[in-house]
Amino acid sequence: MLKNILIIDDEEKLRGLLARIIKSEGFEVFEASDLKSGFKKMESKDIDVVLCDVKLPDGNGVEFLHKMKTSFPLTEVILLTAFGKISDGIQAMKNGAFDYIVKGDDNDKIIPLLYKALEKVQLQKKVKQLEKRISDKYSFDTIIGKSKGLEQVIDLAQKVSKTDSTVLLTGETGTGKEVFAQAIHENSNRIGKSFVALNCSTFSKEILESELFGHKQGAFTGAVKDKKGFIEEANGGTLFLDEIGEMPLELQAKLLRVLETNEYIQIGDTTPKKSNFRLIAATNRNLKTESEAHHFRSDLYFRLNIFEIVIPPLRERIKDIAPLAQYFVKQFSAKTNKQTLSIDPEFLHKLQTYHWPGNIRELKNVIERAVILANDLSLTQDVLPYEIQHQQDNSNKTMSAFSMQSIEKLHIQKVINYTKGNKAETARLLEIGIATLYRKLDEYNI
């Protein structure tokens, strides 16, 4: 692909000479005699590098540089002048010029300089494309599903994304909490800045503290050099703490201080540092219950719970199972070099009646296994795991009005109505675990 170079200079002979030299290197060259016509060329052509004279009939190239960089940030500008004034050179670089050279004296530098400028342009374009792919991957539009519960969650996440408020994402394992965290970041004012994710359940207390706050060389055995922590890495961007309910109480106190002051101290240091980050936390625990039991700091819970978003489990999003399954089938068919497989109705029915304790993550694994095992062009129920093939169908099960099960079902239904569908609060009032509640809801088809 040809690289486009624009020369803006009112000296026709010099402009023509530069054009011939640059064309001989295989570049596409456009010419303009003043700033106005040069800017029109930039609007109509995809210009990579501009060679611009400083003194032109309709303005000064150094001053015009700001307009060019504002309108075309990926285009690099090299300024040319007949008089090498240091003050002009300094201002040119401040305004965003790639370089500033003197006509005649620096002619031999032009071609090497062009290649360097083009390298920078190509790198910037690649970064921009990568940022766009990441943004597209984690936009709210790419979250699959049309169930009412999912649409409500997306609506809440979109509203909070434009703020800097702390967000607490709750829900069972595998429901897609990190996907929502990424989407909130990519749709926030911090887009383009760091998104740093740390799973609090992965490390011991000592390692987690080092990962979070960083350490100085010699702070402990094995600390052979300074190490930045995730809090520092997230400066200007977003820090995502997954499974925050697993964080040791001592570290919870330190995190709370960071959230209140924006200051932290590395292990082995005494000087506070500042970090401006947005916190998104996630957990599959009921932090309210945990704080009441003194397993989680109540002051940190209230600081995190500024804006809670509860992501519903897959069993409450039956409508989303078909599009999710189709997406994963297409993904894994391509991955295994197979023609995209169709989904047999009985296969889909089994997916829709299964209780999915592992949620979307489990569905993804099941589909990958099924695509690998499939011998035909259709996915049938015989390639599903045993527990999904032979699940019990309780949808038509009837109970005696006098049975203990009937009384239990009625009581659970009353509490669910009382809490307006809040599963975590329902489990707390019933004094049972959240997993037990979901199993009973599934069992009684509530």
XYZ file of C-alpha atoms in Angstrom, residues 136-347:
212
model
C -15.574 -3.610 20.146
C -14.909 -6.876 21.998
C -16.046 -5.430 25.307
C -18.801 -3.044 24.219
C -22.288 -3.526 25.642
C -23.537 -4.291 22.110
C -21.470 -7.493 22.046
C -22.952 -8.914 25.260
C -25.103 -11.763 23.995
C -28.703 -12.152 25.114
C -32.119 -10.491 24.985
C -33.684 -11.652 28.253
C -35.372 -8.999 30.361
C -33.008 -9.651 33.280
C -29.916 -9.158 31.110
C -31.303 -6.019 29.470
C -31.944 -4.490 32.907
C -28.359 -5.241 33.977
C -26.937 -3.729 30.763
C -29.067 -0.618 31.274
C -27.703 -0.169 34.809
C -24.114 -0.761 33.669
C -24.443 1.753 30.831
C -25.763 4.415 33.199
C -22.945 3.988 35.729
C -20.178 3.616 33.110
C -20.047 7.369 32.376
C -19.435 8.171 36.054
C -16.411 7.501 38.237
C -18.466 5.696 40.888
C -17.210 2.464 42.410
C -19.174 -0.511 41.067
C -19.822 -3.817 42.837
C -20.698 -6.687 40.480
C -22.329 -9.623 42.250
C -23.518 -12.953 40.956
C -22.580 -16.594 40.718
C -19.297 -17.831 39.267
C -19.290 -17.861 35.477
C -22.013 -15.246 34.919
C -19.664 -12.845 33.098
C -18.720 -10.318 35.773
C -15.337 -9.509 34.166
C -17.019 -9.011 30.769
C -19.283 -6.394 32.362
C -16.306 -4.778 34.123
C -14.461 -4.468 30.800
C -17.568 -3.066 29.071
C -18.033 -0.453 31.821
C -14.382 0.595 31.453
C -14.496 0.740 27.643
C -17.622 2.917 27.765
C -16.282 5.235 30.463
C -14.310 8.464 30.290
C -11.225 6.342 31.049
C -11.341 4.519 27.703
C -7.843 4.129 26.287
C -6.343 4.020 29.782
C -5.262 0.877 31.638
C -7.755 -1.811 32.645
C -5.981 -3.902 35.284
C -7.602 -7.069 36.629
C -6.547 -8.957 39.780
C -8.211 -12.077 41.198
C -8.038 -11.858 44.988
C -8.609 -15.593 45.486
C -5.514 -16.608 43.504
C -2.767 -15.483 45.895
C -1.713 -15.781 49.522
C -2.011 -12.636 51.675
C 1.665 -11.716 51.253
C 1.728 -12.140 47.473
C -1.647 -10.405 47.058
C -0.373 -7.396 49.039
C 2.731 -7.214 46.832
C 0.670 -7.542 43.649
C -1.735 -4.838 44.798
C 0.615 -2.253 46.329
C 3.990 -3.132 44.768
C 7.264 -3.332 46.665
C 10.718 -1.804 46.896
C 13.904 -3.728 46.275
C 14.961 -5.607 49.405
C 11.548 -5.263 51.101
C 11.510 -9.049 51.683
C 13.387 -12.150 50.625
C 13.106 -12.467 46.867
C 12.403 -8.764 46.243
C 15.436 -8.322 43.977
C 14.107 -5.170 42.291
C 11.356 -2.555 42.590
C 7.959 -3.763 41.419
C 4.930 -1.687 40.486
C 1.658 -2.781 42.028
C -1.706 -3.030 40.277
C -2.857 0.161 42.022
C -0.017 2.074 40.363
C -0.565 0.338 37.007
C -4.237 1.365 37.091
C -3.465 5.075 37.543
C -5.780 7.015 35.223
C -7.697 3.852 34.360
C -9.702 1.105 36.050
C -8.735 -1.452 38.698
C -10.892 -4.595 38.627
C -10.699 -6.712 41.796
C -12.374 -10.060 41.172
C -13.470 -12.272 44.081
C -12.933 -9.378 46.508
C -14.788 -11.348 49.174
C -11.661 -13.548 49.436
C -9.396 -10.613 50.360
C -7.853 -10.956 53.881
C -9.221 -8.500 56.462
C -5.837 -6.795 56.966
C -5.597 -5.959 53.264
C -9.221 -4.793 53.243
C -8.237 -2.062 55.738
C -5.361 -0.935 53.507
C -7.579 -0.930 50.403
C -10.184 1.159 52.207
C -7.541 3.784 53.000
C -6.519 3.927 49.331
C -10.141 4.415 48.269
C -10.602 7.233 50.780
C -7.320 9.107 50.133
C -6.109 7.934 46.683
C -2.780 7.305 48.440
C -0.891 4.035 48.966
C 2.512 2.965 50.248
C 4.588 0.258 48.591
C 5.915 -2.577 50.756
C 9.306 -1.538 52.099
C 8.722 2.164 51.461
C 7.629 5.025 53.729
C 6.666 7.643 51.156
C 2.999 7.703 50.075
C 2.214 7.673 46.356
C -0.964 8.754 44.623
C -3.055 6.824 42.113
C -6.251 8.038 40.475
C -8.172 4.922 39.458
C -11.768 3.785 39.206
C -12.547 0.627 41.195
C -14.816 -2.143 39.967
C -15.104 -5.093 42.345
C -16.789 -8.459 41.876
C -17.793 -11.323 44.131
C -19.989 -14.415 44.222
C -20.445 -13.963 47.986
C -23.142 -12.029 49.814
C -20.928 -9.291 51.261
C -23.756 -7.936 53.436
C -24.088 -11.309 55.154
C -20.298 -11.671 55.286
C -19.912 -8.244 56.927
C -22.621 -9.033 59.482
C -20.703 -12.213 60.337
C -17.478 -10.132 60.615
C -15.867 -12.019 57.729
C -15.720 -8.846 55.648
C -15.186 -5.267 56.823
C -18.524 -3.463 56.950
C -16.897 -0.071 56.249
C -15.296 -1.439 53.071
C -18.589 -3.104 52.084
C -20.436 0.218 52.333
C -17.629 1.908 50.357
C -17.862 -0.737 47.617
C -21.637 -0.898 47.560
C -22.134 2.590 46.082
C -23.600 1.001 42.956
C -24.317 -2.738 43.009
C -25.196 -4.645 39.855
C -26.504 -8.184 40.347
C -25.851 -10.346 37.276
C -28.533 -13.052 37.091
C -27.533 -16.723 36.720
C -28.062 -18.436 33.395
C -30.989 -20.483 34.741
C -32.910 -17.205 35.087
C -32.013 -16.225 31.524
C -33.469 -19.150 29.549
C -34.067 -16.834 26.587
C -30.301 -16.193 26.324
C -29.235 -19.850 26.107
C -30.026 -20.275 22.387
C -28.073 -17.211 21.127
C -25.168 -18.000 23.477
C -25.086 -21.599 22.265
C -25.156 -20.483 18.607
C -22.297 -18.028 19.274
C -20.130 -20.696 20.931
C -20.934 -23.265 18.226
C -19.772 -20.830 15.539
C -16.644 -19.982 17.555
C -15.599 -23.582 18.205
C -16.544 -24.819 14.729
C -14.057 -22.305 13.315
C -11.479 -23.221 15.962
C -11.685 -26.941 15.073
C -11.807 -26.275 11.294
C -15.340 -27.604 10.971
C -18.277 -26.278 9.014
C -20.558 -24.382 11.409
C -22.755 -27.053 12.970
C -26.521 -26.768 13.304
C -28.239 -27.316 16.660
C -30.806 -30.105 16.975
C -34.024 -28.985 18.776
C -33.662 -31.744 21.418
C -30.057 -30.657 22.040
